[in-house]
PDB file of C-alpha atoms in Angstrom:
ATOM      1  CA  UNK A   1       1.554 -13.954  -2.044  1.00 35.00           C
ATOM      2  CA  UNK A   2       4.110 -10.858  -3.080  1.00 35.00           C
ATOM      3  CA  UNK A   3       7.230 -11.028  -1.353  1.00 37.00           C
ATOM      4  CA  UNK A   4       9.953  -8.420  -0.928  1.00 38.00           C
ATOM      5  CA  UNK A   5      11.027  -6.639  -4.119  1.00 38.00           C
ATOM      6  CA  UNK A   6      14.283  -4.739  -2.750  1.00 37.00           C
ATOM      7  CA  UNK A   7      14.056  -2.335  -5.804  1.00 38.00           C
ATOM      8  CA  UNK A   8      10.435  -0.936  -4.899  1.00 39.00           C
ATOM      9  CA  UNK A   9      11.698   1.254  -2.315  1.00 36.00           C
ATOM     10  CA  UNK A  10       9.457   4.103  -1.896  1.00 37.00           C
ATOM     11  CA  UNK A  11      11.528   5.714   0.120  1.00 37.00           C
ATOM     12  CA  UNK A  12      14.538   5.296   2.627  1.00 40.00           C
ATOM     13  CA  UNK A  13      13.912   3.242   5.211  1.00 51.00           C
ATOM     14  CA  UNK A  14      15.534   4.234   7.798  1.00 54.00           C
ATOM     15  CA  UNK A  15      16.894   1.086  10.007  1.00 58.00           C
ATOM     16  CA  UNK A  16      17.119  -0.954   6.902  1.00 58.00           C
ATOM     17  CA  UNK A  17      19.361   1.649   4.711  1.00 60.00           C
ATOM     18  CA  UNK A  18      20.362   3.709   7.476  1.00 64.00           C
ATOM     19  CA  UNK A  19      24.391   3.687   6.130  1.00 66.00           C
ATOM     20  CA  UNK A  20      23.255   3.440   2.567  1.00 71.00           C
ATOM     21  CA  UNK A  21      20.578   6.609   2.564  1.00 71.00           C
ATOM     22  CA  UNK A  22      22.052   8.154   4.893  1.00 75.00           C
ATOM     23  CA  UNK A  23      26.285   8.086   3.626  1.00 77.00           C
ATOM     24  CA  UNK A  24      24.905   9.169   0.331  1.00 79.00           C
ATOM     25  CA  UNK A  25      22.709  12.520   2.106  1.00 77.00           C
ATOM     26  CA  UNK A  26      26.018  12.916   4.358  1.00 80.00           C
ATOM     27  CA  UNK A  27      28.331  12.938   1.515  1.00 81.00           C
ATOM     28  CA  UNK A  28      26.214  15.324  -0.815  1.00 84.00           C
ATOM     29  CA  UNK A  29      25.671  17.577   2.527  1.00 84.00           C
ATOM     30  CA  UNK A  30      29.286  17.421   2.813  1.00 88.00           C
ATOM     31  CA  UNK A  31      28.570  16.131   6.864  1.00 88.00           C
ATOM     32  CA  UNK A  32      31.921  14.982   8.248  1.00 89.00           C
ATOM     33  CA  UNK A  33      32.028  10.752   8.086  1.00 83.00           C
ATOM     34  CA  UNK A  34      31.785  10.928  11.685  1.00 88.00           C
ATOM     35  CA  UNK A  35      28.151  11.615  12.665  1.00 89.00           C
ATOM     36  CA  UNK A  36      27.120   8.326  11.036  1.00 85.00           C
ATOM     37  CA  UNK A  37      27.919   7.085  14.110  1.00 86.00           C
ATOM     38  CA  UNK A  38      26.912   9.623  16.166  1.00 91.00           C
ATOM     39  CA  UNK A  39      23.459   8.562  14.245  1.00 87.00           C
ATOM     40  CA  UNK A  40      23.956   4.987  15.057  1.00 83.00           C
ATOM     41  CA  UNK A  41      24.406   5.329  18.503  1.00 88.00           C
ATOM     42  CA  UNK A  42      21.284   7.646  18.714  1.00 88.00           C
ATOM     43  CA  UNK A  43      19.169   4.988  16.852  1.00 82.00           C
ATOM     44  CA  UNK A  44      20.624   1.956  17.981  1.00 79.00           C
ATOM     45  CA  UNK A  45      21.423   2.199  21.755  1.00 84.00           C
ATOM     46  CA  UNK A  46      19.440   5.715  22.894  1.00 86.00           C
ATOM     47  CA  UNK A  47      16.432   4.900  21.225  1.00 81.00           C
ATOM     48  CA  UNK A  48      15.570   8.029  19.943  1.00 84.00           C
ATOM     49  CA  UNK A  49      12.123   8.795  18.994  1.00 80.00           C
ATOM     50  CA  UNK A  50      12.961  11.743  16.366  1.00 87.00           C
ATOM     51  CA  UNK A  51      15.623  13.514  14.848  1.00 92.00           C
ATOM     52  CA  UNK A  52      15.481  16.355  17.577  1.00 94.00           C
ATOM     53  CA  UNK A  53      16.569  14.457  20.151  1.00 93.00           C
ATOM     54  CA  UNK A  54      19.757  13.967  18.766  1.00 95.00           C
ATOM     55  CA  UNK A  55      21.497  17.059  20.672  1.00 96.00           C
ATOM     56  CA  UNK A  56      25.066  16.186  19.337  1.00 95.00           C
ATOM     57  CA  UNK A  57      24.191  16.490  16.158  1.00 95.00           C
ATOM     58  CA  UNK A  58      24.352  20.397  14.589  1.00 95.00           C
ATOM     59  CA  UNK A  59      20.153  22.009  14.688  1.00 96.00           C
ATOM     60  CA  UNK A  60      20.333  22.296  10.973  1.00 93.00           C
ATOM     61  CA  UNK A  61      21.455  18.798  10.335  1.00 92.00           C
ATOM     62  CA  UNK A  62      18.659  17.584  12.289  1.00 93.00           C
ATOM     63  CA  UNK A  63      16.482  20.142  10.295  1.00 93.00           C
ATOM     64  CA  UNK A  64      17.240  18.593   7.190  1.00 89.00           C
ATOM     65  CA  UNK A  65      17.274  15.382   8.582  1.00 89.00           C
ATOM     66  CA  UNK A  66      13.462  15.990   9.924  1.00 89.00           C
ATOM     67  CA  UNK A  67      11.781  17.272   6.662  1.00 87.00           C
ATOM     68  CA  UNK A  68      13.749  14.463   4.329  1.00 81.00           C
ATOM     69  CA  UNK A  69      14.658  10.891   6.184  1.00 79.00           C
ATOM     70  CA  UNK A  70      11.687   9.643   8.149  1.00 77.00           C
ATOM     71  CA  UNK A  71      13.587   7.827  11.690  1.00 78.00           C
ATOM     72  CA  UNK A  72      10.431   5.605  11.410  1.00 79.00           C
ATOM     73  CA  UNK A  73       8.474   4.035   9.118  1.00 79.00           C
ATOM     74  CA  UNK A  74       5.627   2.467  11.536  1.00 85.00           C
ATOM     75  CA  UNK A  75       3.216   4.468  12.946  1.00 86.00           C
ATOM     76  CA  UNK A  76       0.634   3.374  16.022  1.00 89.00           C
ATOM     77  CA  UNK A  77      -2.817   2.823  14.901  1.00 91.00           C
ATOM     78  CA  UNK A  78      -4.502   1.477  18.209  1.00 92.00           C
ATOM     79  CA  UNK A  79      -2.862   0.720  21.622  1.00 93.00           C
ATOM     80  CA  UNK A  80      -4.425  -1.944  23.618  1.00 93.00           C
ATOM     81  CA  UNK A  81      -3.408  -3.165  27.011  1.00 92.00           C
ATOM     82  CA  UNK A  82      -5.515  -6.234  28.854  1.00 91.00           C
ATOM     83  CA  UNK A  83      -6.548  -6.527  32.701  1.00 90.00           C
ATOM     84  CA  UNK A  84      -3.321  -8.560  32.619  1.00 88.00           C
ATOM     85  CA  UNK A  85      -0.638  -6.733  31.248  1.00 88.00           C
ATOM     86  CA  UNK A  86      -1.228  -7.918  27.962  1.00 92.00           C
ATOM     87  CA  UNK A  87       0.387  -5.160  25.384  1.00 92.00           C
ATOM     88  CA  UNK A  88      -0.998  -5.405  21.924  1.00 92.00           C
ATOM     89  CA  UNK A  89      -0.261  -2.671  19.161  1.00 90.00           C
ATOM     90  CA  UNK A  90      -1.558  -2.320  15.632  1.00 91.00           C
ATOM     91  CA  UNK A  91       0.972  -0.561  13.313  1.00 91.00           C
ATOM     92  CA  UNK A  92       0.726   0.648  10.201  1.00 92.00           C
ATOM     93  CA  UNK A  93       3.314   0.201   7.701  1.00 91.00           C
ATOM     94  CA  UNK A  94       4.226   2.872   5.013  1.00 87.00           C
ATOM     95  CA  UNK A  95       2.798   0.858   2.148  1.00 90.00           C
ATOM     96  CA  UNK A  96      -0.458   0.711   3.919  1.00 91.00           C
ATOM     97  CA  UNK A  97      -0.010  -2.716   5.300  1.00 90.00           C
ATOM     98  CA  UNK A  98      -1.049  -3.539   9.102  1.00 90.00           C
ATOM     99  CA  UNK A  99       1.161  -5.634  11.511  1.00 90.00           C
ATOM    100  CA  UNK A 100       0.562  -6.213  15.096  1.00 89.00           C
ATOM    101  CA  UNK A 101       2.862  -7.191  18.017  1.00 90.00           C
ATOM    102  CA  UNK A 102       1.923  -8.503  21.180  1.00 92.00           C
ATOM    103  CA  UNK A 103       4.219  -8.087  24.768  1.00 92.00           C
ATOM    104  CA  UNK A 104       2.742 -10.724  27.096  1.00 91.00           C
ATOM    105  CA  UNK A 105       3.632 -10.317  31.066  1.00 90.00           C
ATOM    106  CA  UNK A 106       3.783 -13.414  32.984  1.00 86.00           C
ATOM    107  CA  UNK A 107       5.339 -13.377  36.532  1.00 87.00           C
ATOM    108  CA  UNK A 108       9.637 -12.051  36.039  1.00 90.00           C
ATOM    109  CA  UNK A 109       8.919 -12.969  32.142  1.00 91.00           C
ATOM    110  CA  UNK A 110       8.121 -10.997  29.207  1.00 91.00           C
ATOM    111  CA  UNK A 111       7.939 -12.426  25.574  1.00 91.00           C
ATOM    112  CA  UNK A 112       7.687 -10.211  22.645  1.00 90.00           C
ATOM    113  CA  UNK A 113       5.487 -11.571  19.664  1.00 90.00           C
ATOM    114  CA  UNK A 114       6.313  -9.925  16.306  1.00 89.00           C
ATOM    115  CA  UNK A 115       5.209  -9.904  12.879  1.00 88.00           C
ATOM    116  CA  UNK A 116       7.278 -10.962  10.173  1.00 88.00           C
ATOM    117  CA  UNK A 117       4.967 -10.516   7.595  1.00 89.00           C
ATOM    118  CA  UNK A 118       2.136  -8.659   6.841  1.00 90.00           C
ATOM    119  CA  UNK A 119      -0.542 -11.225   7.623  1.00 84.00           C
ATOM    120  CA  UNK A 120      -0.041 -14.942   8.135  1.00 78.00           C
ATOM    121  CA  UNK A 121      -1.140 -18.113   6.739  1.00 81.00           C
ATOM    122  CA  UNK A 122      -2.173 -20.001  10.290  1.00 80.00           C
ATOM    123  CA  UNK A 123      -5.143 -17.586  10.617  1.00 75.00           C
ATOM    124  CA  UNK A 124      -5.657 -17.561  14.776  1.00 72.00           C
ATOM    125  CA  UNK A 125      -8.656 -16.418  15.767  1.00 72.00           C
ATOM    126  CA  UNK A 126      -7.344 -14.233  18.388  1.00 68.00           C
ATOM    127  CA  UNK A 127      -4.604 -12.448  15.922  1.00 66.00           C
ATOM    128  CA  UNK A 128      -5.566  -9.757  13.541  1.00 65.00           C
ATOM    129  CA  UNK A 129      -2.411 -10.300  11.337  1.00 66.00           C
ATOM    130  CA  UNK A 130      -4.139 -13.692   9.935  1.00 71.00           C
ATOM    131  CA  UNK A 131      -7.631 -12.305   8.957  1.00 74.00           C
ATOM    132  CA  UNK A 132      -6.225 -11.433   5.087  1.00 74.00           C
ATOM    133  CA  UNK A 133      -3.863 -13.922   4.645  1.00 83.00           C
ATOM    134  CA  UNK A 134      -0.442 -13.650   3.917  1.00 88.00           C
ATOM    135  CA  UNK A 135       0.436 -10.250   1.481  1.00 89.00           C
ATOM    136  CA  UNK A 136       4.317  -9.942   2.391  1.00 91.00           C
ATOM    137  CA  UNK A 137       7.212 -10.300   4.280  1.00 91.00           C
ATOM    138  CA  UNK A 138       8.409  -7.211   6.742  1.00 89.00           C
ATOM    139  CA  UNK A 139      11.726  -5.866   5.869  1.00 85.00           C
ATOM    140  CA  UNK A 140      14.219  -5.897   8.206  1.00 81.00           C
ATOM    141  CA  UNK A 141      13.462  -2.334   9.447  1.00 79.00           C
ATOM    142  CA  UNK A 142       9.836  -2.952   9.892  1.00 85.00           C
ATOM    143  CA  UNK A 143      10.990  -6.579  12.045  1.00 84.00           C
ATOM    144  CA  UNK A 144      13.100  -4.382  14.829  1.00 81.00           C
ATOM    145  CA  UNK A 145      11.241  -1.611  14.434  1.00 83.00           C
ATOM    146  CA  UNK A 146       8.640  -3.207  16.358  1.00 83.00           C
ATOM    147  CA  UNK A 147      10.917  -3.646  19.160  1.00 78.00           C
TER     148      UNK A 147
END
């Protein structure tokens, strides 16, 4: 089982370093201190899905932004919904690893299963994360990201 090495970043990650990466990009772009939280509240309480849809924020900063942070690191590999409302998604991570989260509908209710690592030790037969085992745990990007 590998766990976490914080110093084998690939690349930014987005919700986890978004301050960090991002502060050091603004202050080399010489981007006024301010639109880090014009970012934040795009990310954090619009939801937005890219960089473009961040209309206070100048074209060519989003530009840049667009070809050099990625917003997400997750991308959908299959979609799944049951007879009964069941969500379930398979995500890929950008190390290759797969992660799946489940939304289950029951009456006013809704609870939200998420991985926290990329495959699991308990091995249920109806969850894809177990099949492998455990390789790793999620960062903390790749947790709310799945929200």
């Amino acid at each position: 089982m590998s766990f976490i090495d914080p110093s084998a970043h690939v690349g930014p990650r987005m919700l986890d370093d978004l301050d960090e990466a991002l502060s050091l990009r603004a202050a080399d772009a010489g981007w006024p201190a301010y639109r880090m939280g014009q970012i934040r509240k795009w990310v954090f309480q619009k939801r937005a899905a890219d960089w473009e849809a961040m209309t206070d924020l100048p074209q060519a900063m989003r530009s840049q932004l667009a070809e050099s942070e990625p917003l997400w690191t997750t991308s959908i590999c299959r979609h799944v919904q049951d007879d009964d409302g069941t969500e379930k998604l398979l995500l890929e991570l950008e190390d290759g690893g797969r992660i799946e989260c489940v939304l289950l509908r029951g009456g006013q209710r809704r609870t939200l299963c998420i991985s926290t690592q990329v495959g699991c030790a308990m091995g249920c037969v109806f969850c894809a994360s177990g099949l492998d085992g455990v390789k790793r745990n999620l960062r903390t990007g790749e947790i709310v990201e799945q929200m």
